[in-house]
Tab-separated table of C-alpha atoms in Angstrom:
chain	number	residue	atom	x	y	z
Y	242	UNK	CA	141.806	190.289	79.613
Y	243	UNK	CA	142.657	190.982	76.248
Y	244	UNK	CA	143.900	189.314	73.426
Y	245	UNK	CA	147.925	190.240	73.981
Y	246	UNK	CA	147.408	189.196	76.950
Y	247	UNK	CA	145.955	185.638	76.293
Y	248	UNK	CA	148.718	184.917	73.859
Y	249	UNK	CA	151.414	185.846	76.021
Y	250	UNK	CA	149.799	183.175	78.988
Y	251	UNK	CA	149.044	180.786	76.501
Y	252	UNK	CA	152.963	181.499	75.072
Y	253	UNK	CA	154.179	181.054	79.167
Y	254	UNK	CA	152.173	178.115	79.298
Y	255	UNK	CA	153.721	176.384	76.109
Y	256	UNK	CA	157.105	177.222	77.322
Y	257	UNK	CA	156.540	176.047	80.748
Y	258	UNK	CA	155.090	172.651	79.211
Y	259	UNK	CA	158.158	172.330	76.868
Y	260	UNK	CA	160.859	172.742	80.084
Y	261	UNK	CA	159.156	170.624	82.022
Y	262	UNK	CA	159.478	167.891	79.419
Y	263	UNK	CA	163.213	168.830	79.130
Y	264	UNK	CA	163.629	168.643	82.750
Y	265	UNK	CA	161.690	165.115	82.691
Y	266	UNK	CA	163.869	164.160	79.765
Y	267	UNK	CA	166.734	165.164	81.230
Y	268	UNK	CA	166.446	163.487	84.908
Y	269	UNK	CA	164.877	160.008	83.003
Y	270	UNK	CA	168.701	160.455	81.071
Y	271	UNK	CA	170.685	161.450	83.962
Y	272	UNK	CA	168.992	158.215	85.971
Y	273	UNK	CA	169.891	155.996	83.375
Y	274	UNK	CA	173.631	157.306	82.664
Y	275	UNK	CA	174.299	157.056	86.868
Y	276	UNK	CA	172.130	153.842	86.291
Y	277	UNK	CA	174.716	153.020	83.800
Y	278	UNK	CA	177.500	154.193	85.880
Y	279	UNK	CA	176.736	151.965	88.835
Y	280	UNK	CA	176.476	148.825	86.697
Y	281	UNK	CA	179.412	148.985	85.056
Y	282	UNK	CA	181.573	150.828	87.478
Y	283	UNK	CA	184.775	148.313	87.283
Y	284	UNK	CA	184.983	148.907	83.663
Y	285	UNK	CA	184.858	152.209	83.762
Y	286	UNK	CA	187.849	152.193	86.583
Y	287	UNK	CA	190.067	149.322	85.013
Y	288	UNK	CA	189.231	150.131	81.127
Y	289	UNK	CA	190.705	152.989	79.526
Y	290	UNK	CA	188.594	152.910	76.313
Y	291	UNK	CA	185.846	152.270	78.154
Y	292	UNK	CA	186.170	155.132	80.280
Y	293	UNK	CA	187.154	157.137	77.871
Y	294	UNK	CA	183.539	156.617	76.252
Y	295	UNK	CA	182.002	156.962	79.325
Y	296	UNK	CA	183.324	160.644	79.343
Y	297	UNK	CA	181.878	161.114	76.439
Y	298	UNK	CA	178.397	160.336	77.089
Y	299	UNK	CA	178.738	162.007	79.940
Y	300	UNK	CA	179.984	165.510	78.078
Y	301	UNK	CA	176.859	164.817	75.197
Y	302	UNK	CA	174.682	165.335	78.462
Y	303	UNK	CA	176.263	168.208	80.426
Y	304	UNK	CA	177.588	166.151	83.070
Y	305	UNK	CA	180.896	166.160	84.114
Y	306	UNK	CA	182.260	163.931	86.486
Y	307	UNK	CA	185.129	165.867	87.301
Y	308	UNK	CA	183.968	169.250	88.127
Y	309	UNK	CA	183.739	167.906	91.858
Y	310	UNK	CA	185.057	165.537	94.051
Y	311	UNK	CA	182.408	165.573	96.466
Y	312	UNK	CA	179.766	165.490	93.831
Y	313	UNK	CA	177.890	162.151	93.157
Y	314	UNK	CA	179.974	161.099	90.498
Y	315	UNK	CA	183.286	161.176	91.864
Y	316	UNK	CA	181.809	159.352	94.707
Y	317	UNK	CA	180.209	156.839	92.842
Y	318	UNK	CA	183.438	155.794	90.686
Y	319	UNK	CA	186.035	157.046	92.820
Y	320	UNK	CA	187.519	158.481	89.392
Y	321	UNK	CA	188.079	162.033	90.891
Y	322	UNK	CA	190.793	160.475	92.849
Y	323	UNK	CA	192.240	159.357	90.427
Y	324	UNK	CA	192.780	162.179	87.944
Y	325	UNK	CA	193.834	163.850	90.566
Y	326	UNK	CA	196.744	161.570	91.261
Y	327	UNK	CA	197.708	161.499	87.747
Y	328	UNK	CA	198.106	164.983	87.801
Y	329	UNK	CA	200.148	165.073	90.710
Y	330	UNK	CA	201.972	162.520	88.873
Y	331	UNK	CA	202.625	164.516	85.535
Y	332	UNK	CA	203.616	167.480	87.114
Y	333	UNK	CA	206.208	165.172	88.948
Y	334	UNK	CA	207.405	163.975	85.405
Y	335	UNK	CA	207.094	167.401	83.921
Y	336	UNK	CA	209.335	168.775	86.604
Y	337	UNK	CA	211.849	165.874	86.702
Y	338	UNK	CA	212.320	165.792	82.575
Y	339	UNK	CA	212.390	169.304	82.395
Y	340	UNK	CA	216.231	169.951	82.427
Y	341	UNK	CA	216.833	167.735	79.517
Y	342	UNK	CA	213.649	168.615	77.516
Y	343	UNK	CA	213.373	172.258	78.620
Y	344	UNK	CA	209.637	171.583	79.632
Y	345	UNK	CA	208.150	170.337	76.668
Y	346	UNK	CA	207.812	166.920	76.193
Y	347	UNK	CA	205.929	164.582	73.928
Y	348	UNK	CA	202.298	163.184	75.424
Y	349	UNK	CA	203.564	159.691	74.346
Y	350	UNK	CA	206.296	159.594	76.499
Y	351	UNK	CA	204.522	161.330	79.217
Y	352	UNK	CA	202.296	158.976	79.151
Y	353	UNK	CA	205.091	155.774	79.112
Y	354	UNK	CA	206.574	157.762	81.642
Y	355	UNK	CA	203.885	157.563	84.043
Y	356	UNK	CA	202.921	153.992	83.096
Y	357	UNK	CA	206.626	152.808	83.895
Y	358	UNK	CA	205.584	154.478	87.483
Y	359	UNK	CA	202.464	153.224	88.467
Y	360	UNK	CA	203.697	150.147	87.742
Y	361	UNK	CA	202.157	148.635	90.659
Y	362	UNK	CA	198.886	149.804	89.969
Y	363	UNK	CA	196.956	147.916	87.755
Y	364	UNK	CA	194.745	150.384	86.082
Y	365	UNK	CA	196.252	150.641	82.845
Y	366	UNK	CA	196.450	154.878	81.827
Y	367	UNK	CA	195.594	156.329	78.468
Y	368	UNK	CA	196.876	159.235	76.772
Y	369	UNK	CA	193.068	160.116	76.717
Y	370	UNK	CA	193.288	159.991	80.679
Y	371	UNK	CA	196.509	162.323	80.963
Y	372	UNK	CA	194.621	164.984	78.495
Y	373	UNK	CA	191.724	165.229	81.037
Y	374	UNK	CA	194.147	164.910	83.802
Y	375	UNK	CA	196.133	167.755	82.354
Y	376	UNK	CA	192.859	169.905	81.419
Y	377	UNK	CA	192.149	169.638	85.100
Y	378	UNK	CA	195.590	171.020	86.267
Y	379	UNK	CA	194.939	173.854	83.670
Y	380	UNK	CA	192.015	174.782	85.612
Y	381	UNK	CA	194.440	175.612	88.444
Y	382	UNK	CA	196.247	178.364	86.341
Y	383	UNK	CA	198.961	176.030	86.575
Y	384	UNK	CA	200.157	176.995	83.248
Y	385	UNK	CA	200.120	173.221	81.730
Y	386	UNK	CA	199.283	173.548	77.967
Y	387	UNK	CA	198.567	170.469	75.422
Y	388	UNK	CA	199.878	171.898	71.875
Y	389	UNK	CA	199.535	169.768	68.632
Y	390	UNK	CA	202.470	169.840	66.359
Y	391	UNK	CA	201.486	168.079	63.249
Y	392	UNK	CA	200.225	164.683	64.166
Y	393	UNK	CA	201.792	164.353	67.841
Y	394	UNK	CA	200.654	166.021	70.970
Y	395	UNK	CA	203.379	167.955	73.378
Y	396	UNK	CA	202.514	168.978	76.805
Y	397	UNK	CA	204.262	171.996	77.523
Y	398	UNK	CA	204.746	172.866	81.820
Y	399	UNK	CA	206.851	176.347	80.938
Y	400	UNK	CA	205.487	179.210	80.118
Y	401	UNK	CA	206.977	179.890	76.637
Y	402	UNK	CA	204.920	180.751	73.808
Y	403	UNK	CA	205.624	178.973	70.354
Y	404	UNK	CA	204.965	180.865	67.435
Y	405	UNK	CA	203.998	179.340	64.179
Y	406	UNK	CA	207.878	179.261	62.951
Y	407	UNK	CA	208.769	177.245	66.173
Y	408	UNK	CA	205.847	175.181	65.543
Y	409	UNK	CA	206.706	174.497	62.227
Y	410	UNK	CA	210.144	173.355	62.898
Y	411	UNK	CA	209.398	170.787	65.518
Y	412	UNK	CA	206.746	169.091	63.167
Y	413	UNK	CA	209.432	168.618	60.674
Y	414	UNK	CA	211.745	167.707	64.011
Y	415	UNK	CA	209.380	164.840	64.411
Y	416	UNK	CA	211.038	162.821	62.223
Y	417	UNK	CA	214.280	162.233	62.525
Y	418	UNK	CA	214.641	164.012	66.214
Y	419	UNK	CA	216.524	167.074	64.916
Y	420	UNK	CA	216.713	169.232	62.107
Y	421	UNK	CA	219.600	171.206	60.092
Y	422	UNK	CA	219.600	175.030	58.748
Y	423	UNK	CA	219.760	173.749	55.163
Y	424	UNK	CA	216.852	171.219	56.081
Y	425	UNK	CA	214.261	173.873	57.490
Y	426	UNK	CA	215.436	176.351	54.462
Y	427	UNK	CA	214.885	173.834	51.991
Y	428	UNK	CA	211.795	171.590	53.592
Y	429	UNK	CA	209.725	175.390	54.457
Y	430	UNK	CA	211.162	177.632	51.459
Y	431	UNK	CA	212.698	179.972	54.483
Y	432	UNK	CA	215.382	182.183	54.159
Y	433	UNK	CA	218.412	180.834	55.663
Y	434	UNK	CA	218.168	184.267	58.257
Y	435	UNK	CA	214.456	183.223	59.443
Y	436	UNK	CA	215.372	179.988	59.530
Y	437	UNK	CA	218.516	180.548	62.055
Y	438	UNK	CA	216.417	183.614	64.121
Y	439	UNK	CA	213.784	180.533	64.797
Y	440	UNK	CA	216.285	177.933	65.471
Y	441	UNK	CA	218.108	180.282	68.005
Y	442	UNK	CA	215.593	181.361	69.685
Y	443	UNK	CA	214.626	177.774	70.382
Y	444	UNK	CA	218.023	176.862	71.613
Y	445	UNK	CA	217.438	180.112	73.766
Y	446	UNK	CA	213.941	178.656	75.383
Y	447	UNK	CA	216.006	175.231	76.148
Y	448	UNK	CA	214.012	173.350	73.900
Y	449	UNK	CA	216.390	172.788	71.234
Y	450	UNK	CA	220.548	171.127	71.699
Y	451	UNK	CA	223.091	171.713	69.194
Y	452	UNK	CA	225.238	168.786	67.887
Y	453	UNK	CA	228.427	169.552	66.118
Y	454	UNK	CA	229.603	166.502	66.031
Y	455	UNK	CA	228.619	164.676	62.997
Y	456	UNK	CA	231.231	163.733	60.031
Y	457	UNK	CA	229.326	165.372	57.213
Y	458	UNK	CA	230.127	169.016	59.499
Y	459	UNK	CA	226.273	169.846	59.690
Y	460	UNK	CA	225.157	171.197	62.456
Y	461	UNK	CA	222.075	169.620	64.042
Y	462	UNK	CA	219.555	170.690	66.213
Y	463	UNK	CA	217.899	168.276	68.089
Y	464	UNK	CA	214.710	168.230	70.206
Y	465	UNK	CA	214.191	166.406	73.238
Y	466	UNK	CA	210.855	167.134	73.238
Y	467	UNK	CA	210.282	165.451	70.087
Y	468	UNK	CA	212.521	162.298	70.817
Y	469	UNK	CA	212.372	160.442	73.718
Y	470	UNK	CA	215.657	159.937	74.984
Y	471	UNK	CA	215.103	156.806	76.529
Y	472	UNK	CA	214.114	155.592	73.067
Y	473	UNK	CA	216.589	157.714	70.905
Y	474	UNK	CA	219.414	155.728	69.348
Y	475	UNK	CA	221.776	156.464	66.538
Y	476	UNK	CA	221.094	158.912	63.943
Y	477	UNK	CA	222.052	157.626	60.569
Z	12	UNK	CA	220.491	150.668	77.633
Z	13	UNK	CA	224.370	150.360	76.586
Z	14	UNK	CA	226.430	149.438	79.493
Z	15	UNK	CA	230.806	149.739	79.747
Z	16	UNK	CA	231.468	146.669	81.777
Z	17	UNK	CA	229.205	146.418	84.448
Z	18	UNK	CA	228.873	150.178	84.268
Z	19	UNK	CA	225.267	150.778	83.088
Z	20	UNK	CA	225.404	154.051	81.061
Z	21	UNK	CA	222.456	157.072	81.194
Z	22	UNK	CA	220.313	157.827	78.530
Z	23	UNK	CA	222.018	160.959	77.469
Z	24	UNK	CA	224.912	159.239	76.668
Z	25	UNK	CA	223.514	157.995	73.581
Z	26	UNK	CA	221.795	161.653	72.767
Z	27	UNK	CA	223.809	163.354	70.245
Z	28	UNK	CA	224.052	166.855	71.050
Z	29	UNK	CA	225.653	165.740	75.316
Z	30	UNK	CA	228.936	165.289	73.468
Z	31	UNK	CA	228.520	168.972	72.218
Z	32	UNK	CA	229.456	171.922	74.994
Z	33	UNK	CA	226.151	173.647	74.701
Z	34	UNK	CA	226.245	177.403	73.617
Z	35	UNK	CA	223.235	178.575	76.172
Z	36	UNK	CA	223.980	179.161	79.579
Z	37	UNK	CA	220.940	177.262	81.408
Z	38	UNK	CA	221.454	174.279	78.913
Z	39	UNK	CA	225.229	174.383	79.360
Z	40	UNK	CA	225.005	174.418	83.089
Z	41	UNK	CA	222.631	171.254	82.743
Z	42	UNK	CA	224.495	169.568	80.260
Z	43	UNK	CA	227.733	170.006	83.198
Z	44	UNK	CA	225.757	168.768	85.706
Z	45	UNK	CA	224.544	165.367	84.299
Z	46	UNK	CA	228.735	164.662	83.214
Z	47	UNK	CA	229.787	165.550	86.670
Z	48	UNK	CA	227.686	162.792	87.822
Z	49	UNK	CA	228.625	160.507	85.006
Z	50	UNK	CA	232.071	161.232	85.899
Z	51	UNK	CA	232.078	160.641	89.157
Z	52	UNK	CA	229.830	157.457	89.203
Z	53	UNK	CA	231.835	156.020	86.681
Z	54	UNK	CA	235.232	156.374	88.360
Z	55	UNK	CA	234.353	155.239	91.970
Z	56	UNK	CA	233.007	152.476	90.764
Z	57	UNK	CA	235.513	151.402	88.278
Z	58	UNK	CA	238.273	152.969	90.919
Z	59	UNK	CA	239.625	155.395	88.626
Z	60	UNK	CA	241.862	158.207	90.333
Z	61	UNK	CA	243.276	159.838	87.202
Z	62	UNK	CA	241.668	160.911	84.081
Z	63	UNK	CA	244.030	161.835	81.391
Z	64	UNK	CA	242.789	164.254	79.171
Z	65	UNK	CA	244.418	163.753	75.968
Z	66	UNK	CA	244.304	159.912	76.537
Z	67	UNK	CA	241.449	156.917	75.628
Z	68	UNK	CA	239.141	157.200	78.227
Z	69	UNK	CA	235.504	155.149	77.859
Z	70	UNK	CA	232.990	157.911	78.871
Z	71	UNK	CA	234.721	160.718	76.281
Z	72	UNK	CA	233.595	158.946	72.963
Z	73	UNK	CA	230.258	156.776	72.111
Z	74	UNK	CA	231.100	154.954	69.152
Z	75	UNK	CA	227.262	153.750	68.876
Z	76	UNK	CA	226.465	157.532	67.934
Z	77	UNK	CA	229.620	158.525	66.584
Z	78	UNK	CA	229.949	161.337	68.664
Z	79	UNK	CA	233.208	162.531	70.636
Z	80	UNK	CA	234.036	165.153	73.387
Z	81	UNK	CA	236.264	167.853	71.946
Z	82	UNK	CA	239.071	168.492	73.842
Z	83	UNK	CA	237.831	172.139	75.141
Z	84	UNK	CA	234.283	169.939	76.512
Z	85	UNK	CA	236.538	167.624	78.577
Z	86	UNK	CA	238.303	170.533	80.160
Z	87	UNK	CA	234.733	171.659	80.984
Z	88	UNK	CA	233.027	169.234	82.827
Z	89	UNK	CA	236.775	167.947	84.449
Z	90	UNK	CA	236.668	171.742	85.403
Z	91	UNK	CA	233.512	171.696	86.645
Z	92	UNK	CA	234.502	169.093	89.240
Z	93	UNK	CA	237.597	170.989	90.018
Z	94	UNK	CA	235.885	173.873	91.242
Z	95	UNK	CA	233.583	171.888	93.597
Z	96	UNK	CA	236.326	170.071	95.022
Z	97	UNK	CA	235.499	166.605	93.340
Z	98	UNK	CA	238.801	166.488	91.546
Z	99	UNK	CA	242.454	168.070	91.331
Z	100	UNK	CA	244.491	169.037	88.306
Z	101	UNK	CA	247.485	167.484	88.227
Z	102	UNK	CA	250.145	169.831	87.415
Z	103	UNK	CA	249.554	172.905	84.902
Z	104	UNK	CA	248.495	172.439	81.668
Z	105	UNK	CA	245.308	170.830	82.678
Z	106	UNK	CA	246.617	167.308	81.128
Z	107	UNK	CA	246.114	164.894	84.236
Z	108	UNK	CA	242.947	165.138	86.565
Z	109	UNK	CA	242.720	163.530	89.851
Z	110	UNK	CA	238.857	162.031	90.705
Z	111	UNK	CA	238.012	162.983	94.298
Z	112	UNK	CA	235.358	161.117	94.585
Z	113	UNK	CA	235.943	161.375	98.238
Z	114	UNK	CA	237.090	164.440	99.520
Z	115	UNK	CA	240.547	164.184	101.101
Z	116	UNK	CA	238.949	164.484	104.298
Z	117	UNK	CA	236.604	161.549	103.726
Z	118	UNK	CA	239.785	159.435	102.723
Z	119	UNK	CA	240.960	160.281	106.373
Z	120	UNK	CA	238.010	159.216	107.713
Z	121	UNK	CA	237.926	155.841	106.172
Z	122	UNK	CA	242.031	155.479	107.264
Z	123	UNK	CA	241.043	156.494	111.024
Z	124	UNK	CA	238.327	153.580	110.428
Z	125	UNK	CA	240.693	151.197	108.886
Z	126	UNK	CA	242.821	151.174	111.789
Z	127	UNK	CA	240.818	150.855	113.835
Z	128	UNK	CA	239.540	147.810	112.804
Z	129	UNK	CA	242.735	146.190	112.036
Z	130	UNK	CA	243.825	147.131	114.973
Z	131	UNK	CA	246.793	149.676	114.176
Z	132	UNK	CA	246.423	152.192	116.682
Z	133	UNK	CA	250.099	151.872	118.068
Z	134	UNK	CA	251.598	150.275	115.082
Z	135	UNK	CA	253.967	150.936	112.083
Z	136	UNK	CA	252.868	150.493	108.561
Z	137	UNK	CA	254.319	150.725	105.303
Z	138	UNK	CA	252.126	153.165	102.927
Z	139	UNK	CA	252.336	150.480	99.925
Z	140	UNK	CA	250.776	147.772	102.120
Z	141	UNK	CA	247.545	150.590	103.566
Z	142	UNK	CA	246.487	150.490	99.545
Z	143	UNK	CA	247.615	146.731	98.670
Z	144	UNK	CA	248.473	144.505	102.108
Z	145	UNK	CA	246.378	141.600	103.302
Z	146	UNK	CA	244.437	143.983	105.837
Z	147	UNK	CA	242.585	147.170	103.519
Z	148	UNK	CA	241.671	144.129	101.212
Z	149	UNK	CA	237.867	144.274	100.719
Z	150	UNK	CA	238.139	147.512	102.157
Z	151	UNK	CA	238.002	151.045	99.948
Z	152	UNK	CA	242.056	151.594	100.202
Z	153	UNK	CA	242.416	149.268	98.302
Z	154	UNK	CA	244.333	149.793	95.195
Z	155	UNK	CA	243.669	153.565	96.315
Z	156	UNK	CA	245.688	156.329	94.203
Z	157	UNK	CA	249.108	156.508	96.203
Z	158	UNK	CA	249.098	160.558	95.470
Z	159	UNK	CA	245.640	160.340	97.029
Z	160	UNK	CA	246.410	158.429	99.786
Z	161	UNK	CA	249.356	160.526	100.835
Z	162	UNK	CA	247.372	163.484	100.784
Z	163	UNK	CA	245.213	162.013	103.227
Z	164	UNK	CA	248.001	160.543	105.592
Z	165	UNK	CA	249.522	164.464	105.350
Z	166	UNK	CA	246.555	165.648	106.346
Z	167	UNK	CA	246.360	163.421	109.454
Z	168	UNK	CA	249.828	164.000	110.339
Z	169	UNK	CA	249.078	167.422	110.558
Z	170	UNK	CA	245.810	166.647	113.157
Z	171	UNK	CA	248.646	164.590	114.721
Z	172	UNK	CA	247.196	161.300	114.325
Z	173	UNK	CA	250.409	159.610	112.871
Z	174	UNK	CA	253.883	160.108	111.729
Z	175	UNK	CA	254.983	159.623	108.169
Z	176	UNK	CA	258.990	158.459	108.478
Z	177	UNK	CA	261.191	157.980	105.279
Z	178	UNK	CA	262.182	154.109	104.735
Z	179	UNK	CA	265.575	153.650	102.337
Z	180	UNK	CA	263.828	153.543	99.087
Z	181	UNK	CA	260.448	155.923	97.578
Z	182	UNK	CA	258.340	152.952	97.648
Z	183	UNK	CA	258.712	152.125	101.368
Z	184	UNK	CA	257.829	154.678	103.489
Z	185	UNK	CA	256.313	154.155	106.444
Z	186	UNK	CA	253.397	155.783	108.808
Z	187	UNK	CA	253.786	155.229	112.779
Z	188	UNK	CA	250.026	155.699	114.110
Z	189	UNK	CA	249.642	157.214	117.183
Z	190	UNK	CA	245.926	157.446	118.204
C-alpha cells in the first residue's frame, strides 16, 4: 500500500465518519420534530400561526409535510387533507369570481372568500395556508400564480402574463381601486401613449372596467382585482 | 349591502364602471349578463311588467355612487332580454319594454292551473276580475299586466281552451273556458 493510497482510505474513512454523524444528527432531529408533531398536533390543526411555524421548522430540516399524502406526516396531522380541500376550494372561488375580476383577484379577499365558506368549519384559514395551498395546485401545472404588486399579493388562475407596465399600474390601482390616464402619466412620468397602450391592453385581458360616468368627465379604470367588490363603496 | 325596498341589491351595483356599457366584448357580454338577472329579479319580485326607458326607474341610477345608465346602456341590457325572449318592446322606438319574466307560455300554464283550482272549467269570467277578483288573489295573476295577460288568454284560445267574447265596454271582456 502506498502512501496515496493511505490518504485516500483514511480521506473515505473521515467522510464516512462525518455522514454518519449527519445521518445520526439528522434522525435524533427528525424524531424530535415528529416527536414534536405528535404532541402538539391540535395546535398545529386549529392554529394558523402555529402551523404556519410548524412549516417552517419543518422546511429548515428538509421535510415537507406535503409532498405526500400517504407519507407519515400527512398521516400523522391529517393536514394533507386539508390543503387539499382548500385548493379545491380556491379554484372554486377563482372560477366563480372570475367574470367580474377577469381571474385575478387579491389574496385578501381570496382568503375572506373562503373563510365566509367554511364557515362551518372551525379551523380558522390563513393567507399563509392559501399560499401553500396554492403552491400545491401549481405543482399540478394548473397554471395558478401568486404575483406581488407592491405590498399586496394577487393570485392570478388565467394564463396572462403581466409585464412590468401592467404591474406598475395596479400597484398605483391599489389605492383608490382605479386609476385615470392623467394619473398613471403624471404618478410614473409615462407618456400619455404608453400609458393608454398599457391601460388598453388591460381592459383587453378583462382585468381592467372603464367608468365614464363621473362628473369631473375623467375616465376611470378600475380593477376588480385590486378592490373587492363586496367591500368597494363610493369613490370620492 | 344597499337594498330598494325589500329588494336586496348585488354587489356590482355599487361598482362604478356596471353603469358603463363596457367597450370589450368578453367584459361587455358579462357586464349584460349580471343586468339581465338584475332585471329580471327585480321586476318579478316587485311585479313590474313595463320598464319605460326614458322614465325614473330604481335599478338605472345609484345615487350612492353617482353613477347613471346612459340611455344607449339601457337599450342594451333591455335588448339583451328581448332577444332571449325575457321581454317585448312595446311599439317601435324602443321607449316601453314589457318584462317576461314568464314566458307567455308559462303565463298559460299558471291560467290552466288557476282554473282549475277555482274551479272554472265550464265557467265565464271577466278578464279584469282573472288579474284583480277575489279568486287569483294570493295567486301570481294577480295585478298581472292586462297586455300580458291577454297574450296568454290568445294564446289559449288558439289551443282551444277558451273563448274570449267582447262585453259592451274595453274593460269588460269576458273569457268562456271550455276545458
Amino acid at each position: 500500500m502506498n502512501l496515496q493510497d493511505q490518504y485516500r482510505m483514511l480521506g473515505e474513512n473521515v467522510a464516512k465518519i462525518r455522514t454518519d454523524m449527519m445521518k445520526e444528527q439528522l434522525a435524533t432531529f427528525r424524531s424530535q420534530l415528529e416527536e414534536f408533531a405528535r404532541k402538539h398536533k391540535s395546535d398545529i390543526r386549529k392554529n394558523p400561526a402555529f402551523r404556519s411555524q410548524f412549516h417552517e421548522m419543518c422546511a429548515k430540516v428538509g421535510v415537507d409535510p406535503l409532498a405526500s399524502n400517504k407519507g407519515f406526516w400527512a398521516e400523522l396531522l391529517g393536514i394533507g387533507d386539508f390543503y387539499y380541500e382548500l385548493g379545491v376550494q380556491i379554484v372554486d372561488i377563482c372560477l366563480a369570481t372570475r367574470p367580474h375580476n377577469g381571474g385575478l383577484i387579491n389574496l385578501q379577499e381570496l382568503c375572506n372568500l373562503l373563510r365566509q365558506r367554511r364557515k362551518s368549519d372551525r379551523e380558522a384559514v390563513s393567507e399563509d395556508d392559501c399560499l401553500r395551498a396554492i403552491s400545491k395546485l401549481k405543482v399540478m401545472g394548473s397554471g395558478f400564480e401568486v404575483v406581488s404588486v407592491g405590498k399586496r399579493k394577487l393570485v392570478r388562475s388565467v394564463p396572462t402574463e403581466l409585464n412590468k407596465d401592467h404591474n406598475e399600474i395596479l400597484e398605483l390601482a391599489q389605492a383608490q381601486g382605479f386609476v385615470t390616464v392623467d394619473e398613471v402619466e403624471r404618478r410614473l412620468s409615462w407618456t400619455s401613449g404608453r400609458a393608454i397602450d398599457a391601460l388598453d391592453t388591460l381592459l383587453d385581458e378583462g382585468l381592467a372596467m372603464i367608468d365614464d360616468g363621473h362628473k369631473d368627465g375623467k375616465h376611470r379604470y378600475w380593477f376588480p382585482c385590486v378592490s373587492s367588490i363586496s367591500t368597494s363603496v363610493a369613490d370620492t | 349591502m344597499q337594498n330598494l325596498g325589500d329588494f336586496k341589491l348585488p354587489h356590482f351595483f355599487n361598482y362604478p364602471p356596471y353603469f358603463t356599457l363596457q367597450p370589450v366584448r368578453d367584459t361587455r357580454e358579462k357586464q349584460v349578463q349580471v343586468w339581465k338577472e338584475l332585471i329580471i329579479d327585480y321586476c318579478r319580485t316587485q311585479k313590474i311588467f313595463v320598464i319605460g326607458l326614458e322614465e325614473e326607474f330604481p335599478l338605472f341610477s345609484n345615487p350612492v355612487i353617482e353613477r347613471s345608465l346612459s340611455h344607449e346602456a339601457r337599450e342594451a341590457f333591455l335588448s339583451a332580454l328581448v332577444s332571449e325572449g325575457r321581454a317585448e318592446w312595446l311599439g317601435k322606438g324602443h321607449r316601453k319594454c314589457l318584462i317576461l319574466w314568464h314566458h307567455i307560455q308559462d303565463w298559460a300554464d299558471i291560467i290552466l292551473r288557476f282554473v282549475k283550482d277555482n274551479g272554472l272549467e265550464d265557467s265565464v269570467i271577466t278578464v279584469e276580475e282573472m288579474r284583480s277578483g277575489v279568486e287569483c288573489r294570493g295567486t301570481e295573476l294577480h295585478g298581472i299586466d292586462r297586455a300580458i295577460l291577454m297574450r296568454a288568454l290568445r294564446l289559449l284560445e288558439q289551443k282551444g281552451k277558451l273563448a274570449i267574447f267582447k262585453g259592451t265596454s274595453a274593460d269588460d271582456e269576458g273569457v268562456k273556458f271550455s276545458m
